[in-house]
Tab-separated table of C-alpha atoms in Angstrom:
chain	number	residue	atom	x	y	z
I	1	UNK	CA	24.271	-10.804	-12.535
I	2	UNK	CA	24.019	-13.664	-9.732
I	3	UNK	CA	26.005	-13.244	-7.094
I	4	UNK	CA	25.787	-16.352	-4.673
I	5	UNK	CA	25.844	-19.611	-5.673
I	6	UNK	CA	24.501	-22.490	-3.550
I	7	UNK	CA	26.129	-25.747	-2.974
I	8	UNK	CA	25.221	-28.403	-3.762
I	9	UNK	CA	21.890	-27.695	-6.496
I	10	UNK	CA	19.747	-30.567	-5.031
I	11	UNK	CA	19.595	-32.455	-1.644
I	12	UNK	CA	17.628	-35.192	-0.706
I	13	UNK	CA	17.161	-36.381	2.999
I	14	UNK	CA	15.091	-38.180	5.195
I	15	UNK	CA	12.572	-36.855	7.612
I	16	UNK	CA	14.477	-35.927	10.913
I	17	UNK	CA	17.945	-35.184	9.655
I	18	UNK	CA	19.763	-31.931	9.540
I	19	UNK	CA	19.975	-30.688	6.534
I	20	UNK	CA	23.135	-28.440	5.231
I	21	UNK	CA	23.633	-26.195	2.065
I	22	UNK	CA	26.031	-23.511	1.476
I	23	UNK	CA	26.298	-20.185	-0.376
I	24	UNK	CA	29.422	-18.423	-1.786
I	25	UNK	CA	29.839	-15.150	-3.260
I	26	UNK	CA	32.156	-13.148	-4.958
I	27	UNK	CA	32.088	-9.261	-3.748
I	28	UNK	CA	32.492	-7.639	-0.329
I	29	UNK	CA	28.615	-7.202	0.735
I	30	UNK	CA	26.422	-5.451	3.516
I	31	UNK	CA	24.353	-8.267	4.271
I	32	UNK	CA	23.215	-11.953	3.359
I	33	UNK	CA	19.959	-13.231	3.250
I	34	UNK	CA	18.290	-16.860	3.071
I	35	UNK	CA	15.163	-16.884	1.834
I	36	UNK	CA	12.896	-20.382	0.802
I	37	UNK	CA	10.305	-20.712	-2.198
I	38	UNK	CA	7.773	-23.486	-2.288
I	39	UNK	CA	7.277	-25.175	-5.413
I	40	UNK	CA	5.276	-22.730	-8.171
I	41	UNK	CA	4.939	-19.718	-5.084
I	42	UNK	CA	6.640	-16.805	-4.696
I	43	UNK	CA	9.809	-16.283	-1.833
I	44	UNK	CA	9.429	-16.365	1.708
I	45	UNK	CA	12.521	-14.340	3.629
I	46	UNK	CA	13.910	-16.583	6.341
I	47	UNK	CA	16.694	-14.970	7.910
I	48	UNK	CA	19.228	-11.970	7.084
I	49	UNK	CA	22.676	-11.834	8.522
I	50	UNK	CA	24.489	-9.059	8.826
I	51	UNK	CA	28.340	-8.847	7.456
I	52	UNK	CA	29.619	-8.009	11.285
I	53	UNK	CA	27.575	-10.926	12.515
I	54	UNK	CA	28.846	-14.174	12.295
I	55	UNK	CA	26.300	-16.582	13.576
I	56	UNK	CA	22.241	-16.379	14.143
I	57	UNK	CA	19.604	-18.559	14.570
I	58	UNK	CA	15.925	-18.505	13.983
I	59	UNK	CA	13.866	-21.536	15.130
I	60	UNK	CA	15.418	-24.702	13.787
I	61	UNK	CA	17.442	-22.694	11.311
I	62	UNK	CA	21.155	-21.598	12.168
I	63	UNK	CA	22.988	-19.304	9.659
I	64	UNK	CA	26.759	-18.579	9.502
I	65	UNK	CA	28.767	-16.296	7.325
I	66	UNK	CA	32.404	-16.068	6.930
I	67	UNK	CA	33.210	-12.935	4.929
I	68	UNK	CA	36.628	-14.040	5.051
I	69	UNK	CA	35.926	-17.010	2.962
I	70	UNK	CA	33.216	-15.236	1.487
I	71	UNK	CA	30.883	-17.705	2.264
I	72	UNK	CA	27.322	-18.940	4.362
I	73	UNK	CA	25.894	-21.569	5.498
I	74	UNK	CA	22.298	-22.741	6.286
I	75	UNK	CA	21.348	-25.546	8.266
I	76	UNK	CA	18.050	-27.017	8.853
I	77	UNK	CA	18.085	-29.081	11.733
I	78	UNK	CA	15.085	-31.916	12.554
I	79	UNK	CA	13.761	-31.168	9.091
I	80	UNK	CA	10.071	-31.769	8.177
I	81	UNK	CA	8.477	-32.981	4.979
I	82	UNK	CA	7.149	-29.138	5.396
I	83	UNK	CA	10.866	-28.157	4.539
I	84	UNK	CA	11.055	-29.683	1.088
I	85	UNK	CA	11.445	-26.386	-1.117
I	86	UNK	CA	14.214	-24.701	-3.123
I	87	UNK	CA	16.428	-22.478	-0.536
I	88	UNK	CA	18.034	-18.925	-1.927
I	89	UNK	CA	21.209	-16.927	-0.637
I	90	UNK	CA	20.605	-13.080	-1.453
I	91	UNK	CA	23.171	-10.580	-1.524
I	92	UNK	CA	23.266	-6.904	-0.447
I	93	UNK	CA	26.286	-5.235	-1.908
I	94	UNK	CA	26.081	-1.831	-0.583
I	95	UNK	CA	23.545	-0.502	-3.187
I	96	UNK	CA	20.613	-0.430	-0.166
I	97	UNK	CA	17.698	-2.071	-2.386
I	98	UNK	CA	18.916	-4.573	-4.138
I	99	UNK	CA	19.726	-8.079	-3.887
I	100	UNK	CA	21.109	-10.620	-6.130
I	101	UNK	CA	19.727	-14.291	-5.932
I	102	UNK	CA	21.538	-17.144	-6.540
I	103	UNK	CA	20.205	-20.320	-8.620
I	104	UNK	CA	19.046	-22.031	-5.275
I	105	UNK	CA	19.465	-25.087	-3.687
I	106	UNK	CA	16.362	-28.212	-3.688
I	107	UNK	CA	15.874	-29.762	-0.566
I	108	UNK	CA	13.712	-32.860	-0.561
I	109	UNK	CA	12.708	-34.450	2.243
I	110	UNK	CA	11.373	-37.504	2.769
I	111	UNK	CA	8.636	-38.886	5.464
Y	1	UNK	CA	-0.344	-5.483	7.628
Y	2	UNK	CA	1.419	-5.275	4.553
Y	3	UNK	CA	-0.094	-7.970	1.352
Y	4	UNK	CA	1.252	-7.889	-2.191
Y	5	UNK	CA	-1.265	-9.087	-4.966
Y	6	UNK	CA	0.201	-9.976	-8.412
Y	7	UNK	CA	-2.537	-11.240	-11.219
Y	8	UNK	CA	-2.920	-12.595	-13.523
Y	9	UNK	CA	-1.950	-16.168	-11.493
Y	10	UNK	CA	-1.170	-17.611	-14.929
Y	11	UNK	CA	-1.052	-16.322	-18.487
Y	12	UNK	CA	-0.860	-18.450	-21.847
Y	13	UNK	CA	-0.013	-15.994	-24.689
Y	14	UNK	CA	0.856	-16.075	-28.408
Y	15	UNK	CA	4.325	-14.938	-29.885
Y	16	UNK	CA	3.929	-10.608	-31.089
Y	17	UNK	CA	0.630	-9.945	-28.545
Y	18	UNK	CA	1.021	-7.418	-25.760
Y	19	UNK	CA	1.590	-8.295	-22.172
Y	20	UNK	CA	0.343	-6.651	-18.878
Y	21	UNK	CA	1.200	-7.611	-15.274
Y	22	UNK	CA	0.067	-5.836	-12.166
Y	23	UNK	CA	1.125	-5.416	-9.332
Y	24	UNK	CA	-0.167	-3.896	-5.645
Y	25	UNK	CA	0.944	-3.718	-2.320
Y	26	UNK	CA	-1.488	-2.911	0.478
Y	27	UNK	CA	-0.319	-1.667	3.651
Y	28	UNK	CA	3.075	0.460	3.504
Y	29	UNK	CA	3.288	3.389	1.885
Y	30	UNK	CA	6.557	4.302	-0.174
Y	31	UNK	CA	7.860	1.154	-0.759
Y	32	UNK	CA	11.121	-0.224	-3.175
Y	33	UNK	CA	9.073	-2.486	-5.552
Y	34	UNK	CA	10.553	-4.713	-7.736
Y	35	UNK	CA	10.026	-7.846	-10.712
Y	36	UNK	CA	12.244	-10.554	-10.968
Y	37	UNK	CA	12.110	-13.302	-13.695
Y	38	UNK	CA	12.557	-16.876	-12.931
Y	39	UNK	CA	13.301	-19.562	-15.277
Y	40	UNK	CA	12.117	-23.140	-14.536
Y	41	UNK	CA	14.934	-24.352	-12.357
Y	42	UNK	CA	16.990	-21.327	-12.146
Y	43	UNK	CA	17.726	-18.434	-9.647
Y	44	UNK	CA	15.649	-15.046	-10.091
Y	45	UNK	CA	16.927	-12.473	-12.229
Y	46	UNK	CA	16.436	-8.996	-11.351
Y	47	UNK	CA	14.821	-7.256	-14.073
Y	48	UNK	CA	13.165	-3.659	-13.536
Y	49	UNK	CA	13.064	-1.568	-9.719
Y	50	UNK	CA	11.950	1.806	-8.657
Y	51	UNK	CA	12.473	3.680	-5.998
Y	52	UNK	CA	9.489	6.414	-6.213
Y	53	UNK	CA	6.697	6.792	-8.393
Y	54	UNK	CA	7.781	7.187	-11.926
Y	55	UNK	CA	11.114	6.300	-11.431
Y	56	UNK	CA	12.326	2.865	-12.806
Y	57	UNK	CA	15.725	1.371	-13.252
Y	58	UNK	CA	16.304	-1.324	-15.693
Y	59	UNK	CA	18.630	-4.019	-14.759
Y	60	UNK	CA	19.067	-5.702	-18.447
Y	61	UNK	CA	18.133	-4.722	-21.680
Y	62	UNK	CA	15.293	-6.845	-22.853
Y	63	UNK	CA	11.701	-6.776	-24.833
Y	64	UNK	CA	9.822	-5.920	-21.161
Y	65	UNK	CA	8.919	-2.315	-19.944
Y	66	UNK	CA	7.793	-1.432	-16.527
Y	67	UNK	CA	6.120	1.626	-15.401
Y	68	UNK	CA	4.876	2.588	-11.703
Y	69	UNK	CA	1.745	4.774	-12.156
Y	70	UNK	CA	1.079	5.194	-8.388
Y	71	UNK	CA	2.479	4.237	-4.944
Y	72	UNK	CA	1.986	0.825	-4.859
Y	73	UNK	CA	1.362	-0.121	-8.303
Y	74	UNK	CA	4.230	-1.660	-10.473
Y	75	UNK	CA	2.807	-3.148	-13.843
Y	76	UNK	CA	5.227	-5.173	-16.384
Y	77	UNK	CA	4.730	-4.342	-20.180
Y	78	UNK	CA	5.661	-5.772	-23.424
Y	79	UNK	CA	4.416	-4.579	-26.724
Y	80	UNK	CA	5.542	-7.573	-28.782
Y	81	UNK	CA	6.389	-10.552	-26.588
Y	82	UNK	CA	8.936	-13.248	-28.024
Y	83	UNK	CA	9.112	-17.204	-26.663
Y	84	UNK	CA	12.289	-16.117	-24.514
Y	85	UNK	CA	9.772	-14.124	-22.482
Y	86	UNK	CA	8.227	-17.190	-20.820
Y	87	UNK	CA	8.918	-17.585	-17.580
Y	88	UNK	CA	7.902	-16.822	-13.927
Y	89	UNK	CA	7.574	-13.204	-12.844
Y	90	UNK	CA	7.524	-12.182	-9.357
Y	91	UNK	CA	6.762	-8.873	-7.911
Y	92	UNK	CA	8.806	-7.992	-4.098
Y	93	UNK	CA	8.189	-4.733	-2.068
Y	94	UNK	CA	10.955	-3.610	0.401
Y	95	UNK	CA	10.635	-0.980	3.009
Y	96	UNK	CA	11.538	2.596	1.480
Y	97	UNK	CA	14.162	4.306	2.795
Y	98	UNK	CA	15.010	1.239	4.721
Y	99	UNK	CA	18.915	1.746	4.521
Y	100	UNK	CA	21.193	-1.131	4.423
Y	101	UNK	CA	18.888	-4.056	5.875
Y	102	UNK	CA	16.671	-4.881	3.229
Y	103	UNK	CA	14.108	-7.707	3.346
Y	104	UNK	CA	11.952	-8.410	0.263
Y	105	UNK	CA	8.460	-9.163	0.139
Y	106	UNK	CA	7.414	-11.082	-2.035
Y	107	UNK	CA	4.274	-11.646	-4.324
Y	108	UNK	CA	2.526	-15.215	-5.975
Y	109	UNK	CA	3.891	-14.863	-8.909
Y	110	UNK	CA	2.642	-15.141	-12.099
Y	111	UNK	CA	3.604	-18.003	-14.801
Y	112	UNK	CA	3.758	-17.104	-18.343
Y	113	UNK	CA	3.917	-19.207	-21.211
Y	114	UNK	CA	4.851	-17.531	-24.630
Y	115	UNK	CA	3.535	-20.545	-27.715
């Protein structure tokens, strides 16, 4: 079953501008992952944050998670027509190979 | 460096013929491999993983089969496919024995369309 769910399902912006989705999921977990998937490819991991970390950045991507709120954010800053994919949250609940996807979030963005 | 090849790229098939997927990852030995389904739209849906060869764990009960015949080989099997089997399937490798941090791999994909 999915754990995450993204928020909000599609997103359109124009080149330059940050760009901000969010993840929440149910069940205490070892780790969350972002990962992005160009249209009709396979996934691409991004960044994995750990459940004791609370903030980490990779290039012009910054990740939070609040396992208080259950909850993680991604945010694209200075975003490139390069950037316009569908964005996943992943999962780790304890169970060492296995991840479970949410439905993703579209990103669009616009030269 | 590690590659994962998935073929066929794209697969048009009739309703009650057989179905074959491969699978392949170069460059690791003993890795997690896994296949996923996608739906158009949708979020990917874990369907088959295995840990070692000849050791797969279904996720959900279905009409597929998977078997792992060596290391790095993971092939998807139906015997009878129905329309609900279209979709895309994706193939992912993790590190074995990798512990809690697990990044996936992933492969192409391959799109199937069930008429």
């Amino acid at each position: 079953s999915q754990q995450g769910e993204e928020d909000p399902q599609a997103l359109s912006i124009q080149e330059g501008e940050n760009a901000t989705m969010n993840c929440s999921y149910k069940t205490s977990i070892n780790n969350l992952q972002w990962y992005r998937q160009n249209s009709g490819r396979g996934l691409v991991h991004l960044i994995l944050i750990r459940s004791n970390e609370r903030e980490k950045h990779s290039g012009r991507l910054r990740v939070t998670l609040d396992t208080s709120k259950k909850s993680s954010s991604l945010l694209i800053t200075a975003s490139l027509a390069a950037d316009t994919a569908s964005y996943f949250c992943a999962t780790d609940r304890f169970q060492g190979y296995k991840l479970s996807f949410g439905a993703g979030t579209t990103v669009t963005v616009r030269a | 460096s590690q590659t994962i090849h998935q073929w066929p790229a794209t697969l048009v098939q009739p309703v009650g013929s057989p179905l074959s997927l491969e699978c392949t990852v170069e460059g690791t030995s003993n890795p997690n491999l896994y296949w996923y389904r996608q739906a158009a739209g949708r979020g990917l849906q874990l369907l088959f993983y295995s840990v070692g060869i000849g050791q797969i764990s279904s996720e959900v009960p279905q009409n597929l089969s998977a078997s792992r015949p060596q290391d790095r080989q993971f092939i998807l099997s139906s015997k009878k496919l129905l329309l609900s089997d279209s979709g895309f399937y994706l193939c992912a490798w993790s590190p074995g024995l990798a512990g809690p941090y697990n990044e996936q791999f992933f492969g192409p994909g391959t799109r199937l369309t069930v008429l």
